[in-house]
Coordinates of N, CA and C in Angstrom, one line a residue:
X7 N 25.8 6.6 24.1 CA 24.5 6.7 24.6 C 23.9 8.1 24.9
X8 N 24.6 9.0 24.9 CA 24.1 10.5 24.8 C 23.2 10.6 23.6
X9 N 23.8 10.1 22.2 CA 23.1 10.4 20.9 C 21.8 9.4 21.0
X10 N 21.9 8.2 21.7 CA 20.8 7.6 21.8 C 19.5 8.2 22.5
X11 N 20.0 8.7 23.7 CA 19.0 9.5 24.5 C 18.5 10.6 23.8
X12 N 19.0 11.1 22.8 CA 18.4 12.2 22.3 C 17.7 11.9 20.9
X13 N 17.7 10.6 20.6 CA 17.0 10.1 19.4 C 15.3 10.3 19.6
X14 N 14.6 10.6 18.4 CA 13.2 10.9 18.6 C 12.5 9.7 19.4
X15 N 12.9 8.6 19.0 CA 12.0 7.4 19.8 C 12.2 7.3 21.2
X16 N 13.6 7.7 21.7 CA 13.9 7.5 23.1 C 13.2 8.8 23.6
X17 N 13.2 9.9 23.1 CA 12.6 11.1 23.7 C 11.1 10.9 23.9
X18 N 10.5 10.2 23.0 CA 9.0 9.9 23.1 C 8.7 8.9 24.2
X19 N 9.7 8.0 24.3 CA 9.3 6.8 25.4 C 9.5 7.5 26.7
X20 N 10.6 8.4 26.7 CA 10.8 9.1 28.1 C 9.7 10.2 28.4
X21 N 8.8 10.5 27.5 CA 7.6 11.4 27.7 C 6.5 10.6 28.2
X22 N 6.3 9.3 27.5 CA 5.3 8.4 27.8 C 5.7 7.8 29.3
X23 N 6.9 7.4 29.6 CA 7.1 6.9 30.7 C 6.6 7.8 31.7
X24 N 7.2 9.4 31.8 CA 6.8 10.3 32.7 C 5.2 10.2 32.8
X25 N 4.4 10.2 31.8 CA 2.9 10.0 32.0 C 2.3 8.9 32.5
X26 N 3.1 7.6 32.2 CA 2.7 6.5 32.8 C 3.0 6.6 34.3
X27 N 4.1 7.0 34.8 CA 4.3 7.3 36.1 C 3.4 8.1 37.0
X28 N 3.1 9.0 36.2 CA 1.9 10.1 37.0 C 0.6 9.3 36.9
X29 N 0.3 8.4 36.0 CA -1.0 7.8 36.0 C -1.0 6.5 36.8
X30 N 0.1 6.2 37.3 CA 0.3 5.0 38.0 C -0.1 3.7 37.4
X31 N 0.2 3.7 36.1 CA -0.1 2.6 35.2 C 1.1 1.7 35.1
X32 N 1.3 0.5 36.2 CA 2.5 -0.2 36.2 C 2.6 -1.2 34.9
X33 N 1.7 -1.5 34.3 CA 1.7 -2.3 33.0 C 2.3 -1.5 31.9
X34 N 1.9 -0.2 31.7 CA 2.6 0.6 30.8 C 4.1 1.0 31.2
X35 N 4.2 1.3 32.4 CA 5.6 1.3 32.7 C 6.4 0.4 32.5
X36 N 6.0 -0.9 32.7 CA 6.9 -2.0 32.3 C 7.1 -2.3 30.9
X37 N 6.0 -1.9 29.9 CA 6.1 -2.1 28.7 C 6.9 -1.1 28.2
X38 N 7.1 0.1 28.6 CA 8.0 1.0 28.3 C 9.6 1.0 28.6
X39 N 9.6 0.4 29.9 CA 11.0 0.1 30.0 C 11.5 -1.1 29.0
X40 N 10.8 -1.9 28.8 CA 11.1 -3.1 27.9 C 11.6 -2.5 26.5
X41 N 11.0 -1.6 26.1 CA 10.9 -1.1 24.7 C 12.0 -0.2 24.7
X42 N 12.3 0.6 25.9 CA 13.4 1.5 26.0 C 14.8 0.7 25.9
X43 N 14.9 -0.6 26.7 CA 16.0 -1.5 26.7 C 16.2 -1.9 25.2
X44 N 15.3 -2.3 24.5 CA 15.4 -2.7 23.1 C 15.9 -1.7 22.3
X45 N 15.5 -0.6 22.5 CA 15.9 0.7 21.5 C 17.3 1.0 21.8
X46 N 17.9 1.0 23.1 CA 19.1 1.2 23.5 C 20.1 0.1 22.9
X47 N 19.7 -1.3 23.1 CA 20.4 -2.2 22.3 C 20.6 -2.3 21.1
X48 N 19.7 -1.7 20.2 CA 20.1 -1.4 18.8 C 20.8 -0.3 18.6
X49 N 20.8 0.4 19.3 CA 21.7 1.8 19.2 C 23.3 1.1 19.6
X50 N 23.2 0.3 20.4 CA 24.6 -0.1 20.9 C 25.3 -1.1 19.7
X51 N 24.4 -1.8 19.3 CA 24.7 -2.7 18.0 C 25.2 -1.8 16.8
X52 N 24.5 -0.7 16.5 CA 24.9 0.1 15.4 C 26.1 0.6 15.7
X53 N 26.6 1.1 16.9 CA 27.6 1.8 17.4 C 28.8 0.7 17.2
X54 N 28.7 -0.5 17.7 CA 29.8 -1.6 17.9 C 30.2 -1.8 16.3
X55 N 29.2 -1.9 15.4 CA 29.2 -2.1 13.9 C 30.1 -0.9 13.3
X56 N 29.8 0.1 13.6 CA 30.3 1.4 13.1 C 32.0 1.3 13.7
X57 N 32.2 1.1 15.0 CA 33.6 1.2 15.2 C 34.4 0.1 14.9
X58 N 33.9 -1.0 14.5 CA 34.6 -2.1 13.9 C 35.1 -1.8 12.5
X59 N 34.2 -0.8 11.9 CA 34.4 -0.7 10.5 C 35.4 0.5 10.3
X60 N 35.9 1.4 11.2 CA 36.5 2.5 11.3 C 38.1 2.3 11.2
X61 N 38.8 3.2 10.7 CA 40.5 3.1 10.9 C 40.6 3.3 12.2
X62 N 42.0 3.3 12.7 CA 42.6 3.4 14.0 C 42.2 4.9 14.4
X63 N 41.8 5.3 15.3 CA 41.4 6.8 15.7 C 41.1 6.8 17.3
X64 N 41.9 8.1 17.8 CA 41.5 8.6 19.4 C 40.2 8.4 19.5
X65 N 39.1 8.8 18.6 CA 37.6 8.9 19.1 C 37.2 7.5 19.6
X66 N 37.7 6.5 18.5 CA 37.3 5.2 18.9 C 37.8 4.7 20.3
X67 N 39.0 4.8 20.3 CA 39.8 4.6 21.7 C 38.9 5.1 23.0
X68 N 38.7 6.2 22.7 CA 38.0 7.2 24.1 C 36.8 6.5 24.3
X69 N 35.9 6.6 23.0 CA 34.6 6.0 23.3 C 34.7 4.5 24.0
X70 N 35.5 3.5 23.7 CA 35.5 2.3 24.2 C 35.9 2.4 25.5
X71 N 37.0 3.1 25.7 CA 37.4 3.5 27.4 C 36.5 4.0 28.2
X72 N 35.5 4.6 27.6 CA 34.5 5.3 28.4 C 33.4 4.2 28.8
X73 N 33.3 3.2 28.6 CA 32.6 2.1 28.8 C 31.0 2.3 28.1
X74 N 31.0 2.8 27.1 CA 29.8 3.2 26.4 C 29.1 1.7 25.8
X75 N 30.0 0.9 25.5 CA 29.7 -0.4 25.3 C 30.1 -1.4 26.5
X76 N 29.0 -2.4 26.8 CA 29.4 -3.4 28.1 C 30.6 -4.3 27.4
X77 N 31.6 -4.4 28.1 CA 33.0 -5.0 27.7 C 32.7 -6.3 27.6
X78 N 31.9 -7.2 28.3 CA 31.7 -8.4 28.1 C 30.7 -8.8 26.8
X79 N 29.6 -8.2 26.6 CA 28.6 -8.3 25.5 C 29.5 -7.8 24.1
X80 N 30.2 -6.9 24.4 CA 30.9 -6.4 23.0 C 32.4 -6.8 23.1
X81 N 32.8 -7.9 23.6 CA 34.3 -8.1 23.8 C 34.9 -8.3 22.3
X82 N 34.0 -8.7 21.2 CA 34.5 -8.9 19.9 C 34.7 -7.5 19.3
X83 N 34.0 -6.4 19.6 CA 34.5 -5.1 19.3 C 35.6 -4.5 19.7
X84 N 35.9 -4.9 21.1 CA 37.2 -4.3 21.7 C 38.3 -5.1 21.0
X85 N 38.2 -6.7 20.7 CA 39.3 -7.3 20.3 C 39.5 -6.7 18.8
X86 N 38.6 -6.4 17.9 CA 38.8 -6.2 16.7 C 39.5 -4.8 16.6
X87 N 39.1 -3.8 17.4 CA 39.8 -2.6 17.6 C 41.2 -2.5 17.9
X88 N 41.5 -3.5 18.9 CA 42.7 -3.8 19.3 C 43.7 -4.3 18.3
X89 N 43.1 -5.2 17.5 CA 44.0 -5.8 16.5 C 44.1 -5.0 15.3
X90 N 43.3 -3.9 15.0 CA 43.5 -2.9 14.1 C 44.5 -1.9 14.5
X91 N 44.5 -1.6 15.8 CA 45.5 -0.8 16.4 C 46.9 -1.3 16.4
X92 N 47.1 -2.6 16.7 CA 48.2 -3.1 16.6 C 49.0 -3.0 15.0
X93 N 48.0 -3.3 13.9 CA 48.6 -3.1 12.5 C 48.7 -1.5 12.1
X94 N 47.9 -0.6 12.5 CA 47.9 0.8 11.9 C 48.6 1.6 12.9
X95 N 48.5 1.5 14.3 CA 49.4 2.4 15.2 C 50.2 1.7 16.2
X96 N 51.2 0.9 15.6 CA 51.8 0.0 16.4 C 52.9 0.9 17.4
X97 N 53.3 2.2 16.9 CA 54.3 2.7 17.6 C 53.7 3.7 18.6
X98 N 52.2 3.8 18.8 CA 51.7 5.0 19.7 C 51.4 4.4 21.0
X99 N 51.7 4.9 22.1 CA 51.5 4.6 23.4 C 50.1 4.4 23.8
X100 N 49.3 5.4 23.2 CA 47.8 5.3 23.7 C 47.2 3.9 22.9
X101 N 47.8 3.6 21.8 CA 47.3 2.2 21.1 C 47.6 1.0 21.9
X102 N 49.0 1.1 22.3 CA 49.5 0.1 23.1 C 48.8 -0.1 24.6
X103 N 48.5 0.8 25.1 CA 47.7 1.0 26.4 C 46.4 0.3 26.2
X104 N 45.8 0.5 24.9 CA 44.3 -0.1 24.8 C 44.5 -1.5 24.6
X105 N 45.6 -1.9 23.8 CA 45.8 -3.1 23.4 C 46.1 -4.0 24.9
X106 N 46.8 -3.4 25.7 CA 46.9 -4.2 26.8 C 45.8 -4.2 27.8
X107 N 45.0 -3.1 27.7 CA 43.8 -3.3 28.3 C 42.8 -4.3 27.8
X108 N 42.9 -4.5 26.6 CA 41.8 -5.6 25.9 C 42.5 -7.0 26.3
X109 N 43.8 -7.1 26.4 CA 44.6 -8.4 26.7 C 44.0 -8.9 28.2
X110 N 43.9 -7.8 29.0 CA 43.5 -8.1 30.6 C 42.0 -8.5 30.6
X111 N 41.3 -7.8 29.7 CA 39.7 -8.2 29.7 C 39.6 -9.5 29.2
X112 N 40.4 -10.0 28.2 CA 40.2 -11.3 27.7 C 40.2 -12.5 28.8
X113 N 41.2 -12.2 29.7 CA 41.4 -13.3 30.7 C 40.3 -13.4 31.3
X114 N 39.5 -12.3 31.8 CA 38.3 -12.4 32.5 C 37.0 -12.3 31.7
X115 N 37.0 -12.7 30.4 CA 35.9 -12.6 29.7 C 35.1 -13.8 30.0
X116 N 33.6 -13.8 29.7 CA 32.6 -14.9 29.9 C 33.2 -16.1 28.8
X117 N 33.3 -17.3 29.6 CA 33.7 -18.4 28.8 C 35.1 -18.8 29.1
X118 N 35.9 -17.9 29.6 CA 37.3 -18.2 30.0 C 37.3 -19.0 31.3
X119 N 38.1 -19.7 31.6 CA 38.5 -20.4 32.8 C 39.1 -19.5 33.6
X120 N 38.6 -19.3 34.7 CA 39.0 -18.1 35.9 C 40.3 -18.4 36.4
X121 N 41.2 -17.6 36.2 CA 42.6 -17.6 36.8 C 42.7 -18.1 38.2
X122 N 43.7 -18.9 38.4 CA 43.8 -19.6 39.7 C 44.2 -18.6 40.8
X123 N 43.5 -18.9 41.9 CA 43.9 -18.2 43.2 C 44.1 -19.2 44.2
X124 N 45.2 -18.8 44.9 CA 45.9 -19.7 45.9 C 46.3 -18.9 47.1
X125 N 45.5 -18.7 48.2 CA 45.9 -17.8 49.3 C 45.4 -18.5 50.6
X126 N 45.9 -18.0 51.6 CA 45.7 -18.6 52.9 C 44.3 -18.4 53.2
X127 N 43.8 -19.4 53.9 CA 42.5 -19.2 54.7 C 42.7 -18.5 56.2
X128 N 41.8 -18.3 56.8 CA 41.8 -17.8 58.2 C 42.7 -18.4 59.0
X129 N 43.2 -19.9 58.9 CA 43.8 -20.6 59.7 C 45.4 -20.6 59.1
X130 N 45.6 -19.7 57.9 CA 46.9 -19.9 57.4 C 47.0 -20.9 56.4
X131 N 45.9 -21.8 56.2 CA 46.3 -22.8 55.1 C 46.0 -22.4 53.9
X132 N 47.0 -22.6 52.8 CA 46.5 -22.0 51.4 C 45.6 -23.0 50.9
X133 N 44.5 -22.2 50.1 CA 43.4 -23.0 49.6 C 43.4 -22.4 48.1
X134 N 43.2 -23.4 47.2 CA 43.0 -23.0 45.7 C 41.5 -22.9 45.2
X135 N 41.4 -21.9 44.3 CA 40.1 -21.9 43.9 C 39.8 -23.1 43.1
X136 N 40.7 -23.6 42.5 CA 40.5 -24.8 41.6 C 40.2 -26.0 42.6
X137 N 40.4 -25.9 43.7 CA 39.9 -27.0 44.6 C 38.4 -27.2 44.7
X138 N 37.6 -26.2 44.1 CA 36.2 -26.2 44.3 C 35.5 -26.5 43.0
X139 N 36.3 -27.0 41.9 CA 35.7 -27.5 40.6 C 34.8 -28.6 40.9
X140 N 33.7 -28.8 40.2 CA 32.7 -29.6 40.2 C 31.5 -29.0 40.9
X141 N 31.7 -27.6 41.2 CA 30.6 -26.8 41.9 C 30.3 -25.6 41.2
X142 N 29.3 -25.0 41.1 CA 29.1 -23.5 40.7 C 29.6 -22.8 41.7
X143 N 30.6 -21.9 41.4 CA 31.2 -20.9 42.6 C 30.9 -19.7 42.5
X144 N 30.9 -18.8 43.4 CA 30.6 -17.3 43.3 C 32.2 -16.8 44.0
X145 N 33.0 -16.3 43.3 CA 34.2 -15.9 43.6 C 33.9 -14.3 43.8
X146 N 34.0 -14.1 45.3 CA 33.6 -12.8 45.6 C 34.5 -12.1 46.2
X147 N 34.9 -10.9 45.7 CA 36.0 -9.9 46.2 C 35.3 -9.0 47.2
X148 N 35.8 -8.7 48.6 CA 35.2 -7.9 49.3 C 36.2 -7.5 50.5
X149 N 35.6 -7.0 51.2 CA 36.6 -6.4 52.5 C 35.5 -5.9 53.7
X150 N 36.2 -6.0 54.9 CA 35.2 -5.5 56.0 C 34.9 -4.0 55.9
X151 N 36.1 -3.2 55.6 CA 35.8 -1.9 55.4 C 35.0 -1.3 54.2
X152 N 34.7 -2.2 53.3 CA 33.7 -1.9 52.1 C 32.2 -1.8 52.4
X153 N 31.5 -0.8 52.5 CA 30.2 -0.6 52.9 C 29.3 -1.3 51.7
X154 N 29.4 -1.3 50.6 CA 28.6 -1.9 49.5 C 28.8 -3.3 49.7
X155 N 30.0 -3.8 49.9 CA 30.1 -5.2 50.4 C 29.4 -5.9 51.3
X156 N 29.5 -5.1 52.3 CA 28.6 -5.5 53.6 C 27.1 -5.6 53.3
X157 N 26.8 -4.5 52.7 CA 25.3 -4.5 52.3 C 24.9 -5.7 51.3
X158 N 25.6 -6.1 50.4 CA 25.4 -7.1 49.5 C 25.4 -8.3 50.3
X159 N 26.3 -8.5 51.2 CA 26.5 -9.9 52.0 C 25.2 -10.8 52.4
X160 N 24.4 -9.9 52.8 CA 23.0 -10.9 53.2 C 22.3 -11.4 52.1
X161 N 22.4 -10.9 50.8 CA 22.1 -11.5 49.6 C 22.8 -12.8 49.2
X162 N 24.1 -12.7 49.4 CA 24.8 -13.9 49.0 C 24.8 -14.9 50.0
X163 N 24.5 -14.5 51.3 CA 24.4 -15.7 52.6 C 22.9 -16.3 52.1
X164 N 21.6 -15.6 51.8 CA 20.6 -16.2 51.3 C 20.7 -17.2 50.2
X165 N 21.5 -16.8 49.2 CA 21.7 -17.5 48.1 C 22.6 -18.9 48.4
X166 N 23.7 -18.8 49.3 CA 24.5 -19.9 49.8 C 23.7 -20.8 50.4
X167 N 22.9 -20.4 51.3 CA 21.9 -21.5 52.0 C 21.1 -22.2 51.3
X168 N 20.3 -21.2 50.3 CA 19.4 -21.8 49.6 C 19.8 -22.8 48.4
X169 N 20.9 -22.7 47.8 CA 21.7 -23.4 46.9 C 23.0 -24.3 47.2
X170 N 23.2 -24.4 48.3 CA 24.5 -25.0 48.8 C 24.4 -26.5 48.6
X171 N 23.2 -27.1 48.9 CA 22.8 -28.5 48.9 C 22.8 -28.8 47.5
X172 N 22.4 -27.9 46.5 CA 22.5 -28.3 45.1 C 23.7 -28.3 44.2
X173 N 24.9 -28.0 44.8 CA 26.2 -27.8 44.2 C 26.7 -26.3 43.8
X174 N 26.4 -25.5 44.8 CA 26.8 -24.0 44.8 C 27.4 -23.8 46.1
X175 N 28.6 -22.8 45.9 CA 29.3 -22.5 47.0 C 29.9 -21.2 46.8
X176 N 30.6 -20.4 47.7 CA 31.2 -19.2 47.6 C 32.7 -19.4 47.9
X177 N 33.5 -18.5 47.3 CA 34.8 -18.4 47.5 C 35.2 -17.0 47.8
X178 N 35.2 -16.5 49.1 CA 35.6 -15.3 49.4 C 36.8 -14.8 49.5
X179 N 37.2 -13.7 48.7 CA 38.6 -13.2 48.6 C 38.6 -11.6 49.0
X180 N 39.3 -11.7 50.3 CA 39.1 -10.4 51.1 C 40.3 -9.3 50.8
X181 N 40.1 -8.3 50.7 CA 41.2 -7.2 50.3 C 41.4 -6.4 51.8
X182 N 41.3 -7.1 52.8 CA 41.3 -6.5 54.0 C 43.0 -6.3 54.3
X183 N 43.5 -5.7 55.2 CA 44.7 -5.6 55.9 C 45.1 -6.2 57.1
X184 N 44.0 -6.3 57.9 CA 44.2 -6.8 59.3 C 43.2 -8.0 59.4
X185 N 44.1 -9.2 59.7 CA 43.4 -10.6 60.0 C 42.0 -10.6 61.2
X186 N 42.3 -9.7 62.2 CA 41.1 -9.6 63.2 C 40.0 -9.1 62.4
X187 N 40.1 -7.7 61.9 CA 39.0 -7.2 61.1 C 38.3 -8.4 60.2
X188 N 39.1 -8.9 59.4 CA 38.7 -10.0 58.5 C 37.9 -10.8 59.0
X189 N 38.4 -11.6 60.0 CA 37.8 -12.7 60.7 C 36.5 -12.1 61.4
X190 N 36.5 -11.1 62.0 CA 35.5 -10.3 62.7 C 34.3 -10.2 61.9
X191 N 34.4 -9.7 60.6 CA 33.5 -9.4 59.5 C 32.6 -10.8 59.1
X192 N 33.5 -11.6 58.8 CA 33.2 -13.2 58.7 C 32.2 -13.6 59.6
X193 N 32.4 -13.4 60.9 CA 31.4 -13.9 61.9 C 30.3 -13.1 62.0
X194 N 30.5 -11.5 62.1 CA 29.3 -10.8 61.9 C 28.3 -10.9 60.9
X195 N 28.7 -11.3 59.6 CA 27.9 -11.3 58.5 C 27.5 -12.8 58.4
X196 N 27.9 -13.7 59.1 CA 27.5 -15.2 59.0 C 27.9 -15.6 57.6
X197 N 29.1 -15.4 57.3 CA 29.6 -15.9 56.0 C 30.2 -17.4 56.0
X198 N 29.3 -18.1 56.0 CA 29.8 -19.6 56.3 C 30.3 -20.5 54.9
X199 N 31.3 -20.0 54.3 CA 31.9 -20.5 53.2 C 33.4 -20.3 53.1
X200 N 34.2 -20.7 52.2 CA 35.6 -20.7 52.3 C 36.0 -19.2 52.0
X201 N 36.8 -18.8 52.9 CA 37.6 -17.5 52.6 C 39.1 -17.5 52.7
X202 N 39.7 -16.5 51.9 CA 41.1 -16.6 51.6 C 41.6 -15.0 51.5
X203 N 42.7 -14.7 52.1 CA 43.4 -13.6 51.8 C 44.8 -13.6 52.1
X204 N 45.4 -12.6 51.2 CA 46.9 -12.6 51.9 C 47.0 -11.1 52.7
X205 N 46.1 -10.5 52.9 CA 46.0 -9.4 53.8 C 46.9 -8.2 53.4
X206 N 46.7 -7.9 52.0 CA 47.6 -6.8 51.4 C 46.8 -5.7 50.5
X207 N 45.6 -5.8 50.9 CA 44.8 -4.5 50.6 C 44.5 -4.7 49.1
X208 N 44.9 -3.5 48.3 CA 44.7 -3.4 47.1 C 45.8 -4.1 46.4
X209 N 46.8 -4.4 46.9 CA 48.1 -5.0 46.4 C 48.0 -6.7 46.6
X210 N 46.7 -7.1 46.9 CA 46.8 -8.5 46.9 C 46.9 -9.1 45.5
X211 N 47.6 -10.1 45.6 CA 48.1 -11.1 44.4 C 46.8 -11.4 43.5
X212 N 45.5 -11.8 44.3 CA 44.4 -12.1 43.6 C 43.7 -10.8 43.1
X213 N 43.8 -9.7 43.5 CA 43.3 -8.5 43.0 C 44.3 -8.1 41.7
X214 N 45.5 -8.2 41.8 CA 46.1 -8.0 40.6 C 46.1 -8.8 39.5
X215 N 45.8 -10.2 39.8 CA 45.5 -11.1 38.9 C 44.2 -10.9 38.0
X216 N 43.3 -10.4 38.8 CA 41.7 -10.2 38.4 C 41.7 -8.6 38.0
X217 N 42.7 -7.8 38.0 CA 42.5 -6.4 37.6 C 41.5 -5.8 38.6
X218 N 41.3 -6.0 39.8 CA 40.3 -5.6 40.4 C 40.5 -4.0 40.8
X219 N 39.7 -3.1 40.6 CA 39.7 -1.7 40.7 C 38.6 -1.1 41.5
X220 N 37.7 -1.9 41.9 CA 36.7 -1.8 42.9 C 35.9 -2.8 43.4
X221 N 35.5 -2.8 44.4 CA 34.5 -3.9 45.1 C 33.5 -3.3 45.7
X222 N 32.3 -4.2 45.9 CA 32.2 -5.6 45.5 C 32.5 -6.0 44.3
X223 N 33.2 -7.0 43.7 CA 33.4 -7.7 42.4 C 33.1 -9.1 42.5
X224 N 32.4 -9.7 41.8 CA 32.3 -11.0 41.7 C 32.0 -11.7 40.5
X225 N 32.4 -13.1 40.2 CA 32.3 -13.9 39.0 C 31.5 -15.1 39.5
X226 N 30.8 -15.6 38.5 CA 30.2 -16.8 39.0 C 30.6 -17.9 37.8
X227 N 31.2 -19.1 38.6 CA 32.0 -20.1 37.6 C 31.1 -21.3 37.7
X228 N 31.1 -22.1 36.2 CA 30.3 -23.2 36.3 C 31.3 -24.5 36.9
X229 N 30.9 -25.6 37.0 CA 31.7 -26.7 37.3 C 33.0 -26.8 36.8
X230 N 33.4 -26.3 35.6 CA 34.6 -26.6 35.1 C 35.4 -25.4 35.4
X231 N 35.0 -24.4 36.2 CA 35.8 -23.1 36.5 C 35.7 -22.1 35.3
X232 N 34.7 -22.3 34.4 CA 34.6 -21.2 33.4 C 33.8 -20.1 33.9
X233 N 33.9 -18.9 33.7 CA 33.2 -17.6 33.9 C 31.8 -17.7 33.2
X234 N 30.7 -17.7 34.0 CA 29.5 -17.8 33.1 C 28.7 -16.2 33.5
X235 N 29.1 -15.6 34.3 CA 28.5 -14.3 34.8 C 29.1 -13.5 35.6
X236 N 29.0 -12.2 35.6 CA 29.7 -11.2 36.6 C 28.8 -10.5 37.3
X237 N 29.3 -10.0 38.5 CA 28.4 -9.0 39.4 C 27.0 -9.0 39.4
X238 N 26.7 -10.2 39.8 CA 25.2 -10.5 39.8 C 25.0 -10.1 41.4
X239 N 24.2 -9.0 41.3 CA 24.0 -8.3 42.7 C 22.6 -8.5 43.1
X240 N 22.2 -8.6 44.4 CA 20.7 -8.7 44.8 C 20.0 -10.2 44.3
X241 N 18.8 -9.7 43.7 CA 18.0 -10.6 43.1 C 18.6 -11.3 42.0
X242 N 19.6 -10.8 41.3 CA 20.0 -11.2 40.2 C 20.8 -12.5 40.4
X243 N 21.5 -12.7 41.5 CA 22.2 -13.9 41.8 C 21.2 -15.0 42.2
X244 N 20.2 -14.9 42.9 CA 19.3 -15.9 43.2 C 18.5 -16.3 41.6
X245 N 18.0 -15.2 40.9 CA 17.6 -15.6 39.7 C 18.5 -16.5 38.6
X246 N 19.7 -16.1 38.8 CA 20.8 -16.8 37.9 C 20.8 -18.4 38.2
X247 N 21.0 -18.3 39.7 CA 21.0 -19.8 40.3 C 19.7 -20.6 40.0
X248 N 18.5 -19.9 40.3 CA 17.3 -20.7 40.1 C 17.3 -21.2 38.7
X249 N 17.8 -20.4 37.6 CA 17.8 -20.7 36.1 C 18.7 -22.0 36.0
X250 N 19.9 -22.0 36.7 CA 20.6 -23.1 36.6 C 20.3 -24.4 37.0
X251 N 19.9 -24.3 38.4 CA 19.4 -25.6 39.0 C 17.9 -25.9 38.6
X252 N 17.3 -25.1 37.9 CA 16.0 -25.6 37.3 C 16.1 -26.7 36.1
X253 N 17.3 -26.5 35.6 CA 17.6 -27.1 34.2 C 18.4 -28.6 34.8
X254 N 18.7 -28.7 35.9 CA 19.4 -29.9 36.5 C 18.4 -30.9 36.8

């Protein structure tokens, strides 16, 4: 990404963007932003192709672990590098760790069936994620103590009420430790959907299965339980659901 930012094309776009902002030219700003994203995408494609063609190296591992490439969009690159490491560096711990990371990524990649979650709801009854098949489901990892989660909740609430009669629902998975706190936050934020938790904080079985390292974290599933999008925040969730249900 740093090299891309220093390219003559990007430098010129940044200069033009600054001028457009100063001139309050909204049309020009939008045009430059679109062109900027296209140029960055071209750079990422070139980088992905380059990394796939290289022999095993620490440089390649470090670059991919730095998230310079989107893990979902460039999953094939991560997989290709992992396969190369298995063959060329089978004895090295750093290679084994990278391969292990990619194996975990595969489980949650776009197009995969989301792993089962079976945890108690607020009454103590175990509810399975798979029981919601047939609907579009937002699997939403959150907690009362998570500020960004609470800030995002109003967006999820709006989407839920807007699309619930069209075949959409939410499956809330809390990483809280205290049942009282968990139930209180559900009530305060008006989260009128299915909620589950084993109240184990970061040691939650679901958090382990989904390799959760930060929240909020969400996945949108299709009626077959397959992952079709991740971390749709704010208007992005509404836009995606509008797109889905406009086709039905």
